[in-house]
Coordinates of C-alpha atoms and ligand atoms in Angstrom, one line a residue:
X1 CA -47.7 -104.5 190.4
X2 CA -47.4 -102.0 193.3
X3 CA -50.3 -100.4 195.1
X4 CA -50.2 -97.1 193.2
X5 CA -50.2 -98.9 189.8
X6 CA -53.2 -101.1 190.9
X7 CA -55.2 -98.0 191.9
X8 CA -54.4 -96.3 188.6
X9 CA -55.5 -99.4 186.7
X10 CA -58.8 -99.4 188.7
X11 CA -59.4 -95.8 187.9
X12 CA -58.9 -96.5 184.2
X13 CA -61.5 -99.3 184.3
X14 CA -63.9 -97.1 186.2
X15 CA -63.6 -94.3 183.6
X16 CA -64.7 -96.9 180.9
X17 CA -67.7 -97.7 183.1
X18 CA -68.9 -94.2 182.6
X19 CA -69.5 -95.0 178.9
X20 CA -72.3 -97.3 180.0
X21 CA -74.4 -94.5 181.3
X22 CA -75.6 -93.7 177.8
X23 CA -77.0 -97.3 177.3
X24 CA -79.1 -97.3 180.5
X25 CA -82.8 -96.2 180.6
X26 CA -82.9 -92.5 181.8
X27 CA -84.5 -93.3 185.2
X28 CA -81.5 -95.6 186.2
X29 CA -78.7 -93.2 185.0
X30 CA -78.8 -91.0 188.1
X31 CA -78.2 -93.7 190.6
X32 CA -75.6 -95.5 188.5
X33 CA -73.7 -92.2 188.0
X34 CA -73.7 -91.4 191.7
X35 CA -72.3 -94.9 192.5
X36 CA -69.5 -94.4 190.0
X37 CA -68.7 -90.9 191.3
X38 CA -68.4 -92.3 194.9
X39 CA -66.0 -95.0 193.7
X40 CA -64.0 -92.5 191.8
X41 CA -63.6 -90.2 194.7
X42 CA -62.4 -93.1 196.9
X43 CA -59.9 -94.2 194.3
X44 CA -58.6 -90.7 193.8
X45 CA -58.1 -90.3 197.5
X46 CA -56.3 -93.6 197.7
X47 CA -54.0 -92.6 194.8
X48 CA -53.1 -89.3 196.5
X49 CA -52.3 -91.1 199.7
X50 CA -50.1 -93.7 197.9
X51 CA -48.3 -90.9 196.0
X52 CA -47.6 -89.0 199.2
X53 CA -46.3 -92.3 200.8
X54 CA -44.0 -92.8 197.8
X55 CA -42.4 -89.4 198.3
X56 CA -41.9 -90.1 202.0
X57 CA -38.8 -92.2 201.6
X58 CA -35.7 -92.0 203.7
X59 CA -33.1 -89.9 201.9
X60 CA -29.6 -89.4 203.1
X61 CA -29.4 -85.9 204.7
X62 CA -27.0 -83.5 203.0
X63 CA -25.1 -80.6 204.4
X64 CA -26.6 -77.7 202.4
X65 CA -23.9 -75.3 203.6
X66 CA -21.1 -77.4 202.2
X67 CA -19.3 -76.8 198.9
X68 CA -21.2 -78.7 196.2
X69 CA -18.7 -81.5 195.8
X70 CA -18.8 -82.5 199.4
X71 CA -22.4 -83.9 198.9
X72 CA -21.4 -86.2 196.1
X73 CA -22.8 -87.8 194.0
X74 CA -24.4 -84.7 192.4
X75 CA -28.0 -85.2 191.3
X76 CA -28.1 -84.9 187.5
X77 CA -30.3 -81.9 187.7
X78 CA -27.8 -79.9 189.7
X79 CA -26.4 -76.9 187.7
X80 CA -22.7 -77.5 187.0
X81 CA -21.9 -74.2 185.3
X82 CA -19.8 -72.2 187.7
X83 CA -19.4 -68.9 185.8
X84 CA -16.1 -67.2 185.3
X85 CA -14.1 -64.1 186.4
X86 CA -15.3 -60.9 184.9
X87 CA -13.0 -59.9 182.0
X88 CA -12.0 -56.6 183.8
X89 CA -11.0 -58.6 186.9
X90 CA -8.9 -61.2 185.1
X91 CA -7.2 -58.5 183.0
X92 CA -6.6 -56.4 186.1
X93 CA -4.8 -59.5 187.6
X94 CA -2.6 -59.5 184.5
X95 CA -1.9 -55.8 184.8
X96 CA -1.0 -56.2 188.5
X97 CA 1.3 -59.2 187.9
X98 CA 3.2 -57.3 185.2
X99 CA 3.9 -54.5 187.7
X100 CA 4.7 -57.0 190.5
X101 CA 7.3 -58.6 188.3
X102 CA 8.9 -55.2 187.9
X103 CA 9.1 -54.9 191.7
X104 CA 6.0 -52.9 192.5
X105 CA 3.9 -53.4 195.6
X106 CA 0.1 -53.3 195.2
X107 CA -2.4 -51.3 197.3
X108 CA -6.1 -51.3 196.5
X109 CA -8.0 -48.0 196.3
X110 CA -11.3 -47.4 198.0
X111 CA -14.8 -46.7 196.6
X112 CA -15.7 -43.8 198.8
X113 CA -13.2 -41.1 199.6
X114 CA -13.1 -37.5 200.7
X115 CA -12.4 -33.9 199.5
X116 CA -8.9 -34.0 201.0
X117 CA -7.7 -37.1 199.2
X118 CA -9.6 -36.2 196.0
X119 CA -8.3 -32.6 195.7
X120 CA -6.4 -31.0 198.6
X121 CA -3.7 -33.6 199.0
X122 CA -3.1 -33.5 195.2
X123 CA -2.3 -29.8 195.2
X124 CA -5.6 -28.6 193.7
X125 CA -5.9 -25.0 194.9
X126 CA -9.2 -24.3 196.8
X127 CA -11.8 -23.0 194.3
X128 CA -9.5 -23.9 191.4
X129 CA -11.5 -24.7 188.2
X130 CA -9.5 -27.9 187.8
X131 CA -11.7 -29.3 190.5
X132 CA -14.6 -29.1 188.1
X133 CA -12.7 -31.1 185.5
X134 CA -13.3 -34.4 187.3
X135 CA -17.1 -34.6 187.1
X136 CA -17.2 -35.9 190.7
X137 CA -20.2 -37.4 192.3
X138 CA -20.8 -36.5 196.0
X139 CA -22.8 -38.2 198.6
X140 CA -25.3 -36.3 200.8
X141 CA -22.7 -36.4 203.6
X142 CA -20.1 -34.7 201.2
X143 CA -18.0 -37.8 200.6
X144 CA -16.7 -38.5 197.1
X145 CA -16.7 -41.8 195.1
X146 CA -13.2 -41.3 193.7
X147 CA -13.0 -39.9 190.2
X148 CA -9.4 -41.2 189.8
X149 CA -7.0 -43.5 191.6
X150 CA -4.7 -40.6 192.3
X151 CA -6.8 -40.1 195.5
X152 CA -4.5 -42.8 196.9
X153 CA -1.2 -41.0 196.2
X154 CA -1.1 -39.3 199.6
X155 CA -1.8 -42.5 201.4
X156 CA 0.8 -44.4 199.4
X157 CA 3.5 -41.7 200.1
X158 CA 2.7 -41.7 203.9
X159 CA 2.4 -45.5 204.2
X160 CA 5.7 -46.3 202.4
X161 CA 7.9 -43.3 203.3
X162 CA 9.8 -45.2 205.9
X163 CA 11.3 -47.2 203.0
X164 CA 13.0 -44.0 201.9
X165 CA 14.5 -43.5 205.4
X166 CA 15.8 -47.0 205.1
X167 CA 17.6 -46.1 201.9
X168 CA 15.1 -47.8 199.6
X169 CA 12.4 -46.4 197.3
X170 CA 8.7 -46.2 197.0
X171 CA 7.3 -48.4 194.2
X172 CA 3.5 -49.0 194.4
X173 CA 0.7 -49.5 192.0
X174 CA -2.9 -48.9 192.9
X175 CA -5.7 -50.5 190.9
X176 CA -9.2 -49.3 191.7
X177 CA -12.8 -48.5 190.6
X178 CA -13.5 -44.9 189.8
X179 CA -16.7 -42.9 189.1
X180 CA -17.5 -39.9 187.0
X181 CA -20.7 -38.0 186.5
X182 CA -20.6 -37.9 182.7
X183 CA -22.8 -38.8 179.8
X184 CA -22.5 -42.5 179.0
X185 CA -21.8 -43.6 175.4
X186 CA -19.7 -46.2 173.7
X187 CA -16.4 -44.7 175.0
X188 CA -17.5 -43.2 178.3
X189 CA -18.8 -45.0 181.4
X190 CA -19.8 -43.5 184.8
X191 CA -18.0 -46.4 186.5
X192 CA -14.7 -47.7 185.3
X193 CA -11.2 -48.9 186.4
X194 CA -7.9 -47.2 186.6
X195 CA -4.4 -48.2 187.7
X196 CA -2.1 -45.7 189.3
X197 CA 1.6 -45.9 189.7
X198 CA 3.8 -44.1 192.3
X199 CA 7.6 -44.1 192.4
X200 CA 9.8 -42.1 194.7
X201 CA 13.6 -42.2 195.2
X202 CA 16.5 -39.9 195.6
X203 CA 17.4 -39.7 191.9
X204 CA 14.6 -41.0 189.7
X205 CA 14.0 -39.4 186.3
X206 CA 11.2 -38.9 183.8
X207 CA 13.2 -41.2 181.4
X208 CA 12.8 -44.1 183.9
X209 CA 9.0 -43.4 184.0
X210 CA 8.6 -43.6 180.3
X211 CA 10.8 -46.8 180.3
X212 CA 8.4 -48.4 182.9
X213 CA 5.4 -47.4 180.8
X214 CA 6.8 -48.8 177.6
X215 CA 7.8 -52.0 179.3
X216 CA 4.4 -52.4 180.8
X217 CA 2.5 -51.9 177.5
X218 CA 4.8 -54.2 175.6
X219 CA 4.3 -56.9 178.2
X220 CA 0.6 -56.4 178.3
X221 CA 0.1 -56.5 174.5
X222 CA 2.9 -59.0 174.1
X223 CA 4.6 -57.1 171.3
X224 CA 7.0 -54.2 170.7
X225 CA 5.2 -50.8 170.9
X226 CA 6.1 -47.3 170.4
X227 CA 5.1 -44.8 173.2
X228 CA 4.7 -41.1 172.9
X229 CA 4.2 -38.2 175.3
X230 CA 2.8 -34.7 175.0
X231 CA 2.6 -31.9 177.5
X232 CA -0.4 -32.0 179.8
X233 CA -1.7 -30.4 182.9
X234 CA -2.4 -32.0 186.3
X235 CA -2.0 -30.0 189.5
X236 CA -0.3 -32.9 191.2
X237 CA 2.6 -33.3 188.7
X238 CA 5.2 -30.8 187.4
X239 CA 5.9 -31.2 184.6
X240 CA 2.8 -33.2 183.5
X241 CA 2.5 -35.3 180.4
X242 CA -0.1 -37.3 178.6
X243 CA 1.1 -40.6 177.2
X244 CA 0.0 -42.5 174.1
X245 CA 0.8 -45.8 172.6
X246 CA 0.9 -46.9 169.1
X247 CA -2.2 -48.9 168.2
X248 CA -1.2 -52.6 168.0
X249 CA -0.9 -53.8 164.4
X250 CA -2.8 -56.9 165.2
X251 CA -5.8 -54.7 166.0
X252 CA -5.7 -52.9 162.7
X253 CA -3.3 -50.1 163.8
X254 CA -1.5 -48.4 161.0
X255 CA 1.8 -46.5 161.2
X256 CA 1.2 -43.3 163.0
X257 CA -2.0 -44.4 164.8
X258 CA -1.6 -43.4 168.5
X259 CA -4.1 -43.8 171.3
X260 CA -4.1 -41.7 174.5
X261 CA -3.8 -44.0 177.5
X262 CA -3.3 -41.8 180.5
X263 CA -1.5 -39.0 182.4
X264 CA 1.8 -38.9 184.2
X265 CA 4.5 -36.6 185.4
X266 CA 7.0 -35.8 188.1
X267 CA 5.2 -35.6 191.5
X268 CA 4.7 -32.0 192.5
X269 CA 6.9 -30.9 195.4
X270 CA 3.8 -29.8 197.4
X271 CA 2.3 -33.3 197.1
X272 CA 5.5 -34.8 198.5
X273 CA 5.7 -32.1 201.3
X274 CA 2.1 -32.7 202.4
X275 CA 3.0 -36.4 202.9
X276 CA 6.0 -35.5 205.0
X277 CA 8.6 -36.2 202.3
X278 CA 11.3 -33.6 201.6
X279 CA 11.2 -32.6 197.9
X280 CA 14.8 -31.3 198.2
X281 CA 16.0 -34.8 198.9
X282 CA 13.6 -37.0 197.0
X283 CA 11.9 -37.0 193.6
X284 CA 9.0 -39.0 192.4
X285 CA 6.9 -39.8 189.3
X286 CA 3.4 -41.0 189.0
X287 CA 1.1 -42.1 186.3
X288 CA -2.5 -43.3 185.9
X289 CA -4.6 -44.8 183.1
X290 CA -7.8 -46.5 182.4
X291 CA -8.1 -50.3 182.5
X292 CA -11.3 -50.6 180.5
X293 CA -9.6 -48.9 177.5
X294 CA -6.6 -51.2 177.8
X295 CA -8.9 -54.3 177.7
X296 CA -11.1 -53.0 174.9
X297 CA -8.0 -52.6 172.8
X298 CA -6.7 -56.0 173.6
X299 CA -10.0 -57.7 172.6
X300 CA -11.1 -55.3 169.9
X301 CA -14.2 -54.3 171.9
X302 CA -16.1 -51.3 170.5
X303 CA -18.4 -50.5 173.4
X304 CA -17.3 -49.8 177.0
X305 CA -20.8 -50.2 178.3
X306 CA -20.6 -54.0 178.0
X307 CA -18.4 -54.2 181.1
X308 CA -21.0 -52.9 183.5
X309 CA -24.0 -54.3 181.6
X310 CA -24.3 -57.8 183.3
X311 CA -25.0 -59.1 179.8
X312 CA -24.3 -62.9 180.1
X313 CA -23.8 -63.4 176.4
X314 CA -20.9 -60.9 176.5
X315 CA -19.5 -62.3 179.8
X316 CA -19.6 -65.9 178.5
X317 CA -17.2 -65.0 175.7
X318 CA -14.3 -64.7 178.3
Ligands
DAH401 N1 -5.5 -39.1 187.6 C1 -5.4 -38.6 186.3 C2 -6.8 -38.7 185.6 O1 -7.5 -39.6 185.9 C3 -4.3 -39.3 185.6 C4 -3.0 -39.0 186.1 C5 -2.3 -38.0 185.7 C6 -2.5 -39.8 187.1 C7 -1.0 -37.7 186.2 C8 -1.2 -39.5 187.6 C9 -0.5 -38.5 187.1 O2 -0.6 -40.3 188.6 O3 0.8 -38.2 187.6 O4 -7.0 -38.0 184.7

């Protein structure tokens, strides 16, 4: 029996001694009780000392800054669940790799931008009411958390225009997080994701753009899909279109069910000019659409608010 166990056994015996107090004549009880209490205090102190000594054993030091598997073996209490990628991020990876396979470069957008990239570089006339259509947030310093990934068009055109001089074309997609000051409900979030596409060459056509969109959606939903366009208005494209896809049958889509997925069009000559590209020599098309919507449709999700909710039950399903 080790020291600690001995002490505990002694304590047990002593506790039984207390029973005897009742049997003693009243004048002797006081002294007997005091003796027992003194013994008990001594035993409890010895127990505490022995317990502390038991904890003070030599343990192998571990490197707490190292990845967990370096300090093997893992104690059994160590949490082993490592979480998983957020569904929007893993789907965004799929989106990007589909475009990469089609030959597009990828450039990430930023989460804080300015008036020039949000509006001026995109041919929004000063004071034009279309500026109000984007429900933009503004910081106290006058910066703008981008309301769409089109804020990157000017940067893409400038960064890649040397490809045109070398006889090539610009083909870039820009995924990014965007922000709008609007009322939140099951289909609207203040924070969501978009992916923008920009293509410029000497002789590209609207037909090629629609072909790229159709190819993208068919790859993403892994099935044949019909795509439709209708006239739209964006200051940075002329002509401008809105595009829709047929709701996938696997998700309850019936013949004739179309869902709006984004906007597109031929890049406005002023947008090319502002980036130093001659619109007499080059043409371009651009498109942009929401990622949240795309993912909701793929998984049959009914409420966009789940994505930003941090709800673990939701996240664990992916
Ligand atoms: N940025 C637009 C929006 O969020 C969508 C869009 C329309 C993007 C036309 C484009 C475009 O690149 O050419 O509403």
